Coordinates of C-alpha atoms and ligand atoms in Angstrom, one line a residue:
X1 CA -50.6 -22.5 -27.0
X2 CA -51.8 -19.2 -28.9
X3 CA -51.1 -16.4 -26.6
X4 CA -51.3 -12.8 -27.4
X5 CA -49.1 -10.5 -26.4
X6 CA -50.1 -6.6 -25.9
X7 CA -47.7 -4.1 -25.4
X8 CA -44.1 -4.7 -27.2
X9 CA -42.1 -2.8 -25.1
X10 CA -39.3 -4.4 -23.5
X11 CA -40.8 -6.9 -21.3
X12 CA -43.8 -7.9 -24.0
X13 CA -41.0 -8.2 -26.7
X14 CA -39.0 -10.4 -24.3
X15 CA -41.6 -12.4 -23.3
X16 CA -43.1 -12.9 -26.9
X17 CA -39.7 -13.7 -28.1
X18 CA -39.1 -16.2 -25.2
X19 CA -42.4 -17.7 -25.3
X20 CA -42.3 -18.9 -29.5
X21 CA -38.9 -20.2 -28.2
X22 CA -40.6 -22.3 -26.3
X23 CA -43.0 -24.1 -29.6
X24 CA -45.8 -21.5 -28.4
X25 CA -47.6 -19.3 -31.3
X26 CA -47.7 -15.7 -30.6
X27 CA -49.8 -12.9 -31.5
X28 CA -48.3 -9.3 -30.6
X29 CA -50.4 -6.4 -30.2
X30 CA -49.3 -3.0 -30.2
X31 CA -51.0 0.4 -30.9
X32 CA -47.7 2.9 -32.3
X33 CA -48.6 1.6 -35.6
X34 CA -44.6 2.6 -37.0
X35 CA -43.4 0.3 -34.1
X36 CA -45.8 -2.0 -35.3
X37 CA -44.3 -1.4 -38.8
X38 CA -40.7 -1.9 -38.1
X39 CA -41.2 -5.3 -35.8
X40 CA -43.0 -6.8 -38.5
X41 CA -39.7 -5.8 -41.0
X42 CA -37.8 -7.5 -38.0
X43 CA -36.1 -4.0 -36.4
X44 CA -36.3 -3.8 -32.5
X45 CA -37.3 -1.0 -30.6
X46 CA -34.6 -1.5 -28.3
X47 CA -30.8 -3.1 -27.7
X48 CA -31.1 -6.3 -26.1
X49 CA -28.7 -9.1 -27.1
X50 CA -30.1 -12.7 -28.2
X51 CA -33.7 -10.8 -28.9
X52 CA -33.6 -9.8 -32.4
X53 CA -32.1 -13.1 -33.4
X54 CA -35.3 -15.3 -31.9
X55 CA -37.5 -12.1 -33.1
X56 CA -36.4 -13.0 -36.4
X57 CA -36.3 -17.0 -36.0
X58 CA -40.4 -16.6 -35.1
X59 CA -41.1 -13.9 -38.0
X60 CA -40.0 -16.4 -40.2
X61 CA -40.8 -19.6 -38.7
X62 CA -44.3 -17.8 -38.6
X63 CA -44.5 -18.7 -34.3
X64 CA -44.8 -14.8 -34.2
X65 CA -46.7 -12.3 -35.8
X66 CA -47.3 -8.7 -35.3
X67 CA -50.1 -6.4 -35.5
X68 CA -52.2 -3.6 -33.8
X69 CA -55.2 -5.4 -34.4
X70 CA -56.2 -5.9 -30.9
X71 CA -59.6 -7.6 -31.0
X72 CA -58.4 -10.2 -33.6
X73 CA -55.3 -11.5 -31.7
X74 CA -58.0 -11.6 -28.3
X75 CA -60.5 -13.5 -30.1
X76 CA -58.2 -16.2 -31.1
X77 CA -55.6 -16.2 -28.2
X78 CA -55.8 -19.1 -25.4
X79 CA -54.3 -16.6 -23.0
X80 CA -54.1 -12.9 -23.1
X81 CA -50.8 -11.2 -21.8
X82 CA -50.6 -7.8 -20.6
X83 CA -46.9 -6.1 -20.9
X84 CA -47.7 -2.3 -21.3
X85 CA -45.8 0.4 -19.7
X86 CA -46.8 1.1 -15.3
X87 CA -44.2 3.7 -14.9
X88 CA -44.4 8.0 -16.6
X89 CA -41.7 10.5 -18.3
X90 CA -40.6 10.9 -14.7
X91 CA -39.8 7.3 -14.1
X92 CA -43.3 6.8 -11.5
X93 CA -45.9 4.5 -11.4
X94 CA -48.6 5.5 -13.4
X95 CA -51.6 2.9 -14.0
X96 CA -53.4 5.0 -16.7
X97 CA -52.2 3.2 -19.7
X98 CA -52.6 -0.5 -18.3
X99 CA -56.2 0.8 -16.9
X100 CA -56.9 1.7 -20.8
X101 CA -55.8 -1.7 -22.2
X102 CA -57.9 -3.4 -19.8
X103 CA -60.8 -1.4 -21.0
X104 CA -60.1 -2.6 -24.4
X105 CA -59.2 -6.4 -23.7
X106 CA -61.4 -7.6 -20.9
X107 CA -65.0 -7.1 -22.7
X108 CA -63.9 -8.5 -25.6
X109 CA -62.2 -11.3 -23.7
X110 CA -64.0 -14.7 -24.7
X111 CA -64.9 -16.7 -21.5
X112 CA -62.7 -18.8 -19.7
X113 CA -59.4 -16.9 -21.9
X114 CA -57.0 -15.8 -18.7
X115 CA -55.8 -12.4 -18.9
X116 CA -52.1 -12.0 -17.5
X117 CA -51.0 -9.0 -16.0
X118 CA -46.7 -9.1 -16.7
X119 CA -46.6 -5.7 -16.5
X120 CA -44.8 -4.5 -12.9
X121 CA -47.8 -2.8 -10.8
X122 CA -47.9 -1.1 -8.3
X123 CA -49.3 -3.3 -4.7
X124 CA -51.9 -0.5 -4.0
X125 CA -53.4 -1.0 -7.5
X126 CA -54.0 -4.8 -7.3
X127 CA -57.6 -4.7 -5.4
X128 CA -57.7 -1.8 -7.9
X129 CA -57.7 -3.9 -11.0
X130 CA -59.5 -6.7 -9.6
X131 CA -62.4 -4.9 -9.1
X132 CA -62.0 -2.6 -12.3
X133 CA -62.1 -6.2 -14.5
X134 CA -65.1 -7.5 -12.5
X135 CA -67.2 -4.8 -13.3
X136 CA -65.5 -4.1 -17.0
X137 CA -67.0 -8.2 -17.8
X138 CA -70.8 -7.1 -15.6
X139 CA -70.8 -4.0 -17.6
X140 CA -70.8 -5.8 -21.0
X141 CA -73.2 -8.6 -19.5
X142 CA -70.5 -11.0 -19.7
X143 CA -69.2 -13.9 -17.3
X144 CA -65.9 -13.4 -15.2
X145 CA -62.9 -14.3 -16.4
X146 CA -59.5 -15.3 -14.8
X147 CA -57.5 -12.5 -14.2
X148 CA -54.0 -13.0 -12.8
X149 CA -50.7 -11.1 -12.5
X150 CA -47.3 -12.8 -13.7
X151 CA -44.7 -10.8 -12.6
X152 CA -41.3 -11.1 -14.8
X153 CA -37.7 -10.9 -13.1
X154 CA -35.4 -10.4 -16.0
X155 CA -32.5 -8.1 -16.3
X156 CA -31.8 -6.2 -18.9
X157 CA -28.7 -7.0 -21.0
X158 CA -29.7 -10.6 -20.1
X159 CA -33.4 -10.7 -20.5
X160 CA -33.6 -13.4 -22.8
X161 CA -31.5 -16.0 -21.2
X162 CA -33.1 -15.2 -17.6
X163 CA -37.0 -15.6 -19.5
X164 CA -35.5 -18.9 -20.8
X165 CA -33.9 -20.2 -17.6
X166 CA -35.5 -18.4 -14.6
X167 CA -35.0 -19.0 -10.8
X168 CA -38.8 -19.2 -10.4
X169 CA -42.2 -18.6 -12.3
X170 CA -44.3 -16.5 -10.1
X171 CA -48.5 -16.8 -10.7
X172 CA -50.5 -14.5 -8.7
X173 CA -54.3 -14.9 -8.7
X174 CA -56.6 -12.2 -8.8
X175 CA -59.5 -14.0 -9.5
X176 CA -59.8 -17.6 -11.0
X177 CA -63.5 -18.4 -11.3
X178 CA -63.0 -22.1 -12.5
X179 CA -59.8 -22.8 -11.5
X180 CA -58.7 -23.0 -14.9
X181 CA -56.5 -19.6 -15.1
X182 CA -54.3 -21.0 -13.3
X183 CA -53.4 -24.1 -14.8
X184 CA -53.5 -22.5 -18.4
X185 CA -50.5 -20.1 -16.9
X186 CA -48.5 -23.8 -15.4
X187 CA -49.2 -25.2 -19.0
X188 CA -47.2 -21.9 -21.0
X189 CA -44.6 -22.7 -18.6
X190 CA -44.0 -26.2 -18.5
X191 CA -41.0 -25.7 -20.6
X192 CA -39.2 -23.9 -17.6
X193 CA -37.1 -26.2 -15.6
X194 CA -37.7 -23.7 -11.9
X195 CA -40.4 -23.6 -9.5
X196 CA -43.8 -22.2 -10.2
X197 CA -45.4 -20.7 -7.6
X198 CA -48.6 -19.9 -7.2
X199 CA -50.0 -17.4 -5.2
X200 CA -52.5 -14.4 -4.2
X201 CA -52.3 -11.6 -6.2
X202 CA -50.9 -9.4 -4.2
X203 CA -48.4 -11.6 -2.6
X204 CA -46.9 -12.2 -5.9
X205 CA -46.6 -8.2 -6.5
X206 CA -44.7 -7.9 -3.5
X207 CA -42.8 -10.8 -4.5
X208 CA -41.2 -9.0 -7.7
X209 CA -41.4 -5.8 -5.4
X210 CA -39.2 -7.6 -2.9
X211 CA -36.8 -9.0 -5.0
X212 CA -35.9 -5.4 -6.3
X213 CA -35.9 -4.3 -2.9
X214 CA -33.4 -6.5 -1.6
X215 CA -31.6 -6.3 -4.7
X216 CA -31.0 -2.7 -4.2
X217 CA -30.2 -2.8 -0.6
X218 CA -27.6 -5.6 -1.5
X219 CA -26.1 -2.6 -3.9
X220 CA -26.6 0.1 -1.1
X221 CA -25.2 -2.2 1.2
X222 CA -21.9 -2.8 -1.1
X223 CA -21.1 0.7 -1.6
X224 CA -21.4 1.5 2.4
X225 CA -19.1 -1.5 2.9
X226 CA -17.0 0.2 0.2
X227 CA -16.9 3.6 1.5
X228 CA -15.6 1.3 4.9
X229 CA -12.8 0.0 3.1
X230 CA -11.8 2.7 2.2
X231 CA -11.6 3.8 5.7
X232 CA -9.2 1.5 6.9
X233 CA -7.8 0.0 4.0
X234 CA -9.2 -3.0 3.1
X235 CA -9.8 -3.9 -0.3
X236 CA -13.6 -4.1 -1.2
X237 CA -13.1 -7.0 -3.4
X238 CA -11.2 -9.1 -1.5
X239 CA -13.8 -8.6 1.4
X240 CA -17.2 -9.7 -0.1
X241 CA -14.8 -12.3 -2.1
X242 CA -14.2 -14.0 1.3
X243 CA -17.9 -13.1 2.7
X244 CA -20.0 -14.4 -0.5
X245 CA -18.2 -18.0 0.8
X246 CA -20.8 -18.0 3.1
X247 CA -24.1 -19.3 1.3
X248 CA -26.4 -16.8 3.6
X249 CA -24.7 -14.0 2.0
X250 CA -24.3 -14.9 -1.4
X251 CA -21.2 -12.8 -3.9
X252 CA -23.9 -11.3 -6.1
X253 CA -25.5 -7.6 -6.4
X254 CA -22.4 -6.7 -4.1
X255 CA -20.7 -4.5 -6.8
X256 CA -19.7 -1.4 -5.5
X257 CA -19.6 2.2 -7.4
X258 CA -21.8 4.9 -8.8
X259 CA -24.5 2.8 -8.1
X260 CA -27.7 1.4 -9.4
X261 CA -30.0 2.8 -12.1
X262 CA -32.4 1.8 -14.8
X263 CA -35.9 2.2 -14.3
X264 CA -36.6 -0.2 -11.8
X265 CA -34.4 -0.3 -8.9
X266 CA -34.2 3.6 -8.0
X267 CA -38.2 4.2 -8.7
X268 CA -39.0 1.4 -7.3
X269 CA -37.4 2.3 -3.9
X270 CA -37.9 6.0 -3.9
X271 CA -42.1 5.1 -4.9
X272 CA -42.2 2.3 -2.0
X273 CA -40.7 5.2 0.4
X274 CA -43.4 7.4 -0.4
X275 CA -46.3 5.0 -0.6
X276 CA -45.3 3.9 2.7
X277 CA -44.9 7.5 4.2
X278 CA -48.3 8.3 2.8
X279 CA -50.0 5.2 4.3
X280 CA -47.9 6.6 7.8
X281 CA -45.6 4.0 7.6
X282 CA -41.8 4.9 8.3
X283 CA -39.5 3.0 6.1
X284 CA -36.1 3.9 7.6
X285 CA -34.0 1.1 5.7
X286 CA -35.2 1.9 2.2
X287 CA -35.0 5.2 2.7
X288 CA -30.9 4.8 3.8
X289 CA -30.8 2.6 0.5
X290 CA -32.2 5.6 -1.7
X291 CA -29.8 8.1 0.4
X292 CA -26.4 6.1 -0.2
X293 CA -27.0 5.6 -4.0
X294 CA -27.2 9.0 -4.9
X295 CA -24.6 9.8 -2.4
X296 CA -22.7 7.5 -4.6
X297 CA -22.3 10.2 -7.4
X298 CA -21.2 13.0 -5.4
X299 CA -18.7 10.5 -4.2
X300 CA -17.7 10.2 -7.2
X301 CA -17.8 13.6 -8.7
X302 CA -15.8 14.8 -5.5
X303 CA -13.5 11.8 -6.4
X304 CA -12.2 13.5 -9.7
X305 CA -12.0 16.9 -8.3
X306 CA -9.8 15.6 -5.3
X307 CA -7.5 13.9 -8.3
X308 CA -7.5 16.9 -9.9
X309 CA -6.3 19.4 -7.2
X310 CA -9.7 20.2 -6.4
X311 CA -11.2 22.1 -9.2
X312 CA -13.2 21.2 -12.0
X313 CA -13.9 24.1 -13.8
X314 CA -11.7 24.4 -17.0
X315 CA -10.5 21.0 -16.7
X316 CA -11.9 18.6 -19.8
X317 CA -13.4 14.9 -18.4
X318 CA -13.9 12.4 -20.3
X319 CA -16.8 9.8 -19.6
X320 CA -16.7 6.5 -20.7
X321 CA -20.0 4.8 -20.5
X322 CA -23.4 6.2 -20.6
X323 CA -26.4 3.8 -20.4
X324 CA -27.6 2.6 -16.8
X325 CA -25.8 -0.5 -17.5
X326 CA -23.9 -2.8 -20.1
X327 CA -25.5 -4.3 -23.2
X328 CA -28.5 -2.4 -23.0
X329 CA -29.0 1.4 -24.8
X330 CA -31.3 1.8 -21.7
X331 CA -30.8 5.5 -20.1
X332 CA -33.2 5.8 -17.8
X333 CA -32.1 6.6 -14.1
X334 CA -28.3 6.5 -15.6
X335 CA -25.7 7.2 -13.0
X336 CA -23.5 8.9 -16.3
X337 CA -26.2 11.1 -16.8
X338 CA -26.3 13.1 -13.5
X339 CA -22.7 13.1 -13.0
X340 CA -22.1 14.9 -16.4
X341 CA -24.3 17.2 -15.5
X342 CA -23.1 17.9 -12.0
X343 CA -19.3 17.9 -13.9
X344 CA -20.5 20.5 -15.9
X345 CA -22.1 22.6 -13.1
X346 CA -19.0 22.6 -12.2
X347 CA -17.4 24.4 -15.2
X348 CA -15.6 21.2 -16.5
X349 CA -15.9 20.4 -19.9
X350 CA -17.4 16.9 -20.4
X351 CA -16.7 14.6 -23.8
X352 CA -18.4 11.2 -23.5
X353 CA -18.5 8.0 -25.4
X354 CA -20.7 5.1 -24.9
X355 CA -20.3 1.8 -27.2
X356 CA -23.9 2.3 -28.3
X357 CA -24.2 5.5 -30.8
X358 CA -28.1 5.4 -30.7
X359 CA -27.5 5.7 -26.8
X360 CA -25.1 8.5 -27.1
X361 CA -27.0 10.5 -29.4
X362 CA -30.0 10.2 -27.0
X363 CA -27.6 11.1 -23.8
X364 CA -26.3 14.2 -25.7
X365 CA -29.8 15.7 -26.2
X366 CA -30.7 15.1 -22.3
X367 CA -27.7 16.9 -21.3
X368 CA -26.9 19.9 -22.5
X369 CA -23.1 20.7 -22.8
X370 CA -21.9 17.2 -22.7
X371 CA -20.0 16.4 -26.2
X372 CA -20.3 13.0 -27.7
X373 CA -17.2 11.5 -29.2
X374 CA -16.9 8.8 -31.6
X375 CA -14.5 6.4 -29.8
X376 CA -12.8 5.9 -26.2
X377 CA -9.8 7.3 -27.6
X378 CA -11.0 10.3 -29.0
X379 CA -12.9 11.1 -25.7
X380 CA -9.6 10.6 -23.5
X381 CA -7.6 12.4 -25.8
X382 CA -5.7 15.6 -24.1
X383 CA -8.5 15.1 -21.1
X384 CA -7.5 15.9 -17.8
X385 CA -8.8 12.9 -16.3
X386 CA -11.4 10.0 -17.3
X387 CA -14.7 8.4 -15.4
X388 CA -16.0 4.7 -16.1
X389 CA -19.6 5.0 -15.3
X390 CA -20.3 1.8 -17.7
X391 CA -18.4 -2.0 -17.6
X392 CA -18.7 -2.4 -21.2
X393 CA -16.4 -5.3 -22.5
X394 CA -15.1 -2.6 -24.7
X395 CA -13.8 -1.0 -21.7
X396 CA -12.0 -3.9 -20.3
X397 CA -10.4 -4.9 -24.0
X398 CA -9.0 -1.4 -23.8
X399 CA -5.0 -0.7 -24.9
X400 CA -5.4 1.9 -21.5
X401 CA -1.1 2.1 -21.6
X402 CA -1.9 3.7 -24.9
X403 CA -4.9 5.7 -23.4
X404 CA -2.6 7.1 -21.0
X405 CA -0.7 8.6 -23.4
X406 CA -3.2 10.1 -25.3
X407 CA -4.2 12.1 -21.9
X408 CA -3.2 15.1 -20.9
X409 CA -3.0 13.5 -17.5
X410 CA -3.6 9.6 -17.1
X411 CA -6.0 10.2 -13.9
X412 CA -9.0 7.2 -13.8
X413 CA -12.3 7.1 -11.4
X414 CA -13.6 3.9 -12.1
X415 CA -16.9 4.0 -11.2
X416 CA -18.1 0.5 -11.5
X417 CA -14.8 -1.1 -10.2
X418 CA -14.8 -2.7 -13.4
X419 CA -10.7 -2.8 -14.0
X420 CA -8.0 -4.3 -12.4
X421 CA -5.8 -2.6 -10.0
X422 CA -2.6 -3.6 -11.0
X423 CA -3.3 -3.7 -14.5
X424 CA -4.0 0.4 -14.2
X425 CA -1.0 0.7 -12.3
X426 CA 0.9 -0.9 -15.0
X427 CA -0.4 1.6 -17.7
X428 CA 0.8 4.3 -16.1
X429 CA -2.9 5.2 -14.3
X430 CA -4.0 7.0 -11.0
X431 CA -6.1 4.6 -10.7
X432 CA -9.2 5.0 -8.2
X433 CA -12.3 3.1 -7.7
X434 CA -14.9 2.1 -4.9
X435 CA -13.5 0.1 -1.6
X436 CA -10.3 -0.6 -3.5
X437 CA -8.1 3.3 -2.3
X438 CA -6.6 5.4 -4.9
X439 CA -3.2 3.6 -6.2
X440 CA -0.7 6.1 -8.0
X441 CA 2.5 4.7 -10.1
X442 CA 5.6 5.7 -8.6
X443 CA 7.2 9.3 -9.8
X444 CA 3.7 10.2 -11.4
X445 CA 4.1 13.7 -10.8
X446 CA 0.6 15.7 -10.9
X447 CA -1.8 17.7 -11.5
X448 CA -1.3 19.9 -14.4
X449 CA -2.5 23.5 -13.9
X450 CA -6.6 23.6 -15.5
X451 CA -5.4 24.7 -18.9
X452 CA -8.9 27.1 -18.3
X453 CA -12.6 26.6 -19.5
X454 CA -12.5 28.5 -22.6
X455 CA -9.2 27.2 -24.0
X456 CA -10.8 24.1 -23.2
X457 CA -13.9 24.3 -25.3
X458 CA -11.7 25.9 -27.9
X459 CA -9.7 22.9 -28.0
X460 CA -12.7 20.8 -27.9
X461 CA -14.2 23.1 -31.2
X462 CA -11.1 22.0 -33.0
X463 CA -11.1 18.1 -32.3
X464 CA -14.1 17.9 -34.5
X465 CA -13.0 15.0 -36.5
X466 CA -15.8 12.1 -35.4
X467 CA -17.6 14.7 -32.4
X468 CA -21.2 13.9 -33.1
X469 CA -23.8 16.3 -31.6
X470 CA -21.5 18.7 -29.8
X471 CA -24.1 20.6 -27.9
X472 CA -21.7 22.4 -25.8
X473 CA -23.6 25.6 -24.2
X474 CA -23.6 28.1 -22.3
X475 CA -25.6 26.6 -19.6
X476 CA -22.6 23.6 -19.7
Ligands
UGA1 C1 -33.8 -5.2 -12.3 C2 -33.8 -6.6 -11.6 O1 -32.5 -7.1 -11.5 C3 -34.6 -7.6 -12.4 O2 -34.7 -8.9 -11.7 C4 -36.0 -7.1 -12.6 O3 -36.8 -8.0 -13.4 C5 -36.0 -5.8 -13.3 O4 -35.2 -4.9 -12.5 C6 -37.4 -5.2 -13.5 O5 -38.0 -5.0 -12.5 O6 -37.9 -5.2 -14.6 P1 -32.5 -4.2 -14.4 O7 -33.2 -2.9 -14.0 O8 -32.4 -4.6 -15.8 O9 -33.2 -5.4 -13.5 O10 -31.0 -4.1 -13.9 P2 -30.1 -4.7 -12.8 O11 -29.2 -5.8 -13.3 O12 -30.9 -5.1 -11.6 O13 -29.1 -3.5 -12.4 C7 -29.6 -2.3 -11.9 C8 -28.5 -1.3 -11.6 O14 -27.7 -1.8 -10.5 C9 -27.5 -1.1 -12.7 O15 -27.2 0.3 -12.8 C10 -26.3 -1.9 -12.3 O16 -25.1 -1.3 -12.8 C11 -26.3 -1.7 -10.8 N1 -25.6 -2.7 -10.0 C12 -25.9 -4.0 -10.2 C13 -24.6 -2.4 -9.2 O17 -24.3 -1.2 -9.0 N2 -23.9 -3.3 -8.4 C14 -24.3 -4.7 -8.6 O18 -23.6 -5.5 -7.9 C15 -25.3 -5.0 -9.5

């Protein structure tokens, strides 16, 4: 099937990848024309592992092309997909841009041609768009066409292999005048072996609403069960091991830590709050959710200042992990990024690393103060203590008996729960993460006195060697 693809962000460039994966041709549309530029050179917009491998494959095998001719790649396509951004700078719903695109697709639409909504809207906006794309195809004295939402439920980081192998295929229909919208959506599909369901509209909106819902309550949930085990002892781990036995609880999404980010979970909760409190409906439970993950920071900021005698100012952090999660230079809604800020409200002076440069360069310009180092080591060397705010595999692979002894003090706040206990023990760590205590080696006699803020960023001034972007300021 010809399907063109408009918007290639990172759910159309997914889903165009995927799809010519799949034997389908592709036609992608976007308007940046120097994104345009570099896809069609085969350079991705984004980090996403397994993408730019098929990206490639289907530039060459010629099962995708690029362009930002947008009425050419309609005219031809059997089925027009819709992946353009829904959310603002701020991280919102905004429905501005995909009401635009629909102005320019859906007159020139040839009858009969579905157009697919993948983008993630907003369930107030649905009746919206139906009627917006009844009267766009009256306006231009044309007849209706099938309009229908397919919402997508991959992660990113994993995007590729969840569009290849999904749990389900979700069709919503908006409107379906034949019958045949529908079918032509089952028929780009029938290469997935899950269920496809087919539904209103607006049920399917909720549907991929829901799922991230649940998903971050499951996460919410995790870190108050933590924050319990820490109370009395218990070992996080070992208790939603022994729970996620039980196949109506399931082990997965019960991480605890710094909790979730990205720029779905936390606006998605925080928007359905305030839709709902607009609309005078209470919505107690999400609201908690919302509450407990940024409570989750604090936690953790307080977490390092307790290991460190109480104060933060003077004292140099290092912070291992920036983007909202691994394998992806995403920062939007990053736990990392708050927390290095709040450190250095504090007066502490923060040197981070994340595995992705493009990512830390980025992270460096939206937080003043923060220092970017070249490698894990040269972030923990001579720091007072360290944070883990990513699980990069680099992390894990990490000589940390050597990393202790780079430190000034070998103090560790993991902040995904990423690393063994006993294996930070072992290296000589005080070693404390979510729901699993703090554990200190035996005769590790701490803290060192703050060697002061000022010696600190002198120290820091020196390092130099592979510092990129050391914005350190005065408002650090
Ligand atoms: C999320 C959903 O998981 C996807 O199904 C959905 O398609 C996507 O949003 C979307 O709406 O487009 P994503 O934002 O890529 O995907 O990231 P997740 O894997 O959901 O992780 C979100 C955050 O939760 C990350 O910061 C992660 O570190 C954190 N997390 C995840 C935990 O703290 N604990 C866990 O157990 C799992």
């Amino acid at each position: 099937m010809r399907v063109a693809v408009i918007g290639l962000g990172y759910v159309g460039l997914v889903t165009a990848g995927g799809l010519t994966e799949w034997g389908h041709e592709v036609i992608g549309v976007d308007t940046d024309a120097d994104r345009v530029a570099k896809l069609q050179s085969g350079h991705l917009p984004l980090h996403e592992p397994d993408l730019a491998t098929i990206v490639a494959a289907a530039l060459a095998n010629g099962r995708l092309r690029i362009t930002d001719r947008l009425e050419d790649a309609i005219l031809s396509a059997h089925l027009v997909l819709i992946a353009v951004s829904t959310t603002d700078e701020q991280g919102s719903w905004q429905t501005r841009t995909l009401l635009r695109c629909l102005a320019d697709v859906v007159p020139a639409v040839p009858d009969d041609t579905p157009v697919v909504v993948r983008s993630t809207i907003p369930p107030l906006f649905v009746k919206q768009m139906t009627s917006v794309v009844e009267e766009l195809r009256s306006e231009a004295g044309r007849q209706p066409i099938p309009l229908l939402i397919n919402p997508e439920f991959t992660r990113e980081g994993t995007a590729v292999r969840d569009f290849l192998a999904p749990d389900r295929v979700v069709i919503g229909v908006a409107a379906d005048p034949h019958g045949r919208g529908a079918y032509r959506l089952r028929q780009l599909y029938r290469r997935a072996e899950a269920p496809i369901l087919v539904q209103r509209a607006i049920d399917a909106c909720v549907a991929k609403l829901g799922s991230n819902l649940f998903l971050a309550t499951k996460i919410s949930f995790a870190n108050e069960l933590a924050a319990l085990c820490d109370l009395f002892d218990a070992s996080v781990e070992e208790v939603v091991g022994a729970m996620a036995h039980d196949r109506r609880i399931g082990g997965s999404f019960l991480r605890a830590g710094v909790g979730f980010g990205g720029s779905c979970l936390p606006h998605q909760v925080t928007d359905t709050v305030r839709i709902a409190q607009a609309a005078g409906l209470h919505a107690p439970l999400l609201d908690a959710v919302d509450t407990v993950n940024l409570r989750q920071r604090g936690l953790f900021v307080e977490r390092l200042a307790g290991l460190l005698g109480g104060e933060l100012s003077g004292r140099r952090i290092a912070l291992l992990g920036l983007t909202f999660k691994p394998d992806t230079d995403d920062l939007r809604g990053a736990p990392a990024l708050a927390i290095a800020r709040a450190l250095l409200s504090e007066g502490a002076v923060v040197i981070a690393y994340d595995p992705l440069e493009t990512a830390a360069r980025r992270a460096a310009e939206l937080v003043p103060g923060m220092a970017i180092a070249s490698s894990a080591f040269e972030a923990l060397d001579r720091a007072d203590a360290a944070g883990l705010l990513t699980e990069w595999e680099e992390f894990q692979a990490l000589d940390w008996t050597a990393a202790a002894r780079v430190m000034r003090q070998p103090i560790l706040v993991d902040g995904r729960n990423a690393l063994p206990v006993a294996r930070m023990l072992a290296a000589g760590f005080i070693y404390s993460s979510f729901g699993r205590g703090t554990h200190r080696p035996e005769a590790l006699d701490l803290v060192a006195s703050p060697v002061g803020r000022e010696a600190a960023l002198a120290d820091l001034g020196q390092l130099g060697r592979g510092i990129i972007g050391a914005t350190i300021g005065e408002e650090g």
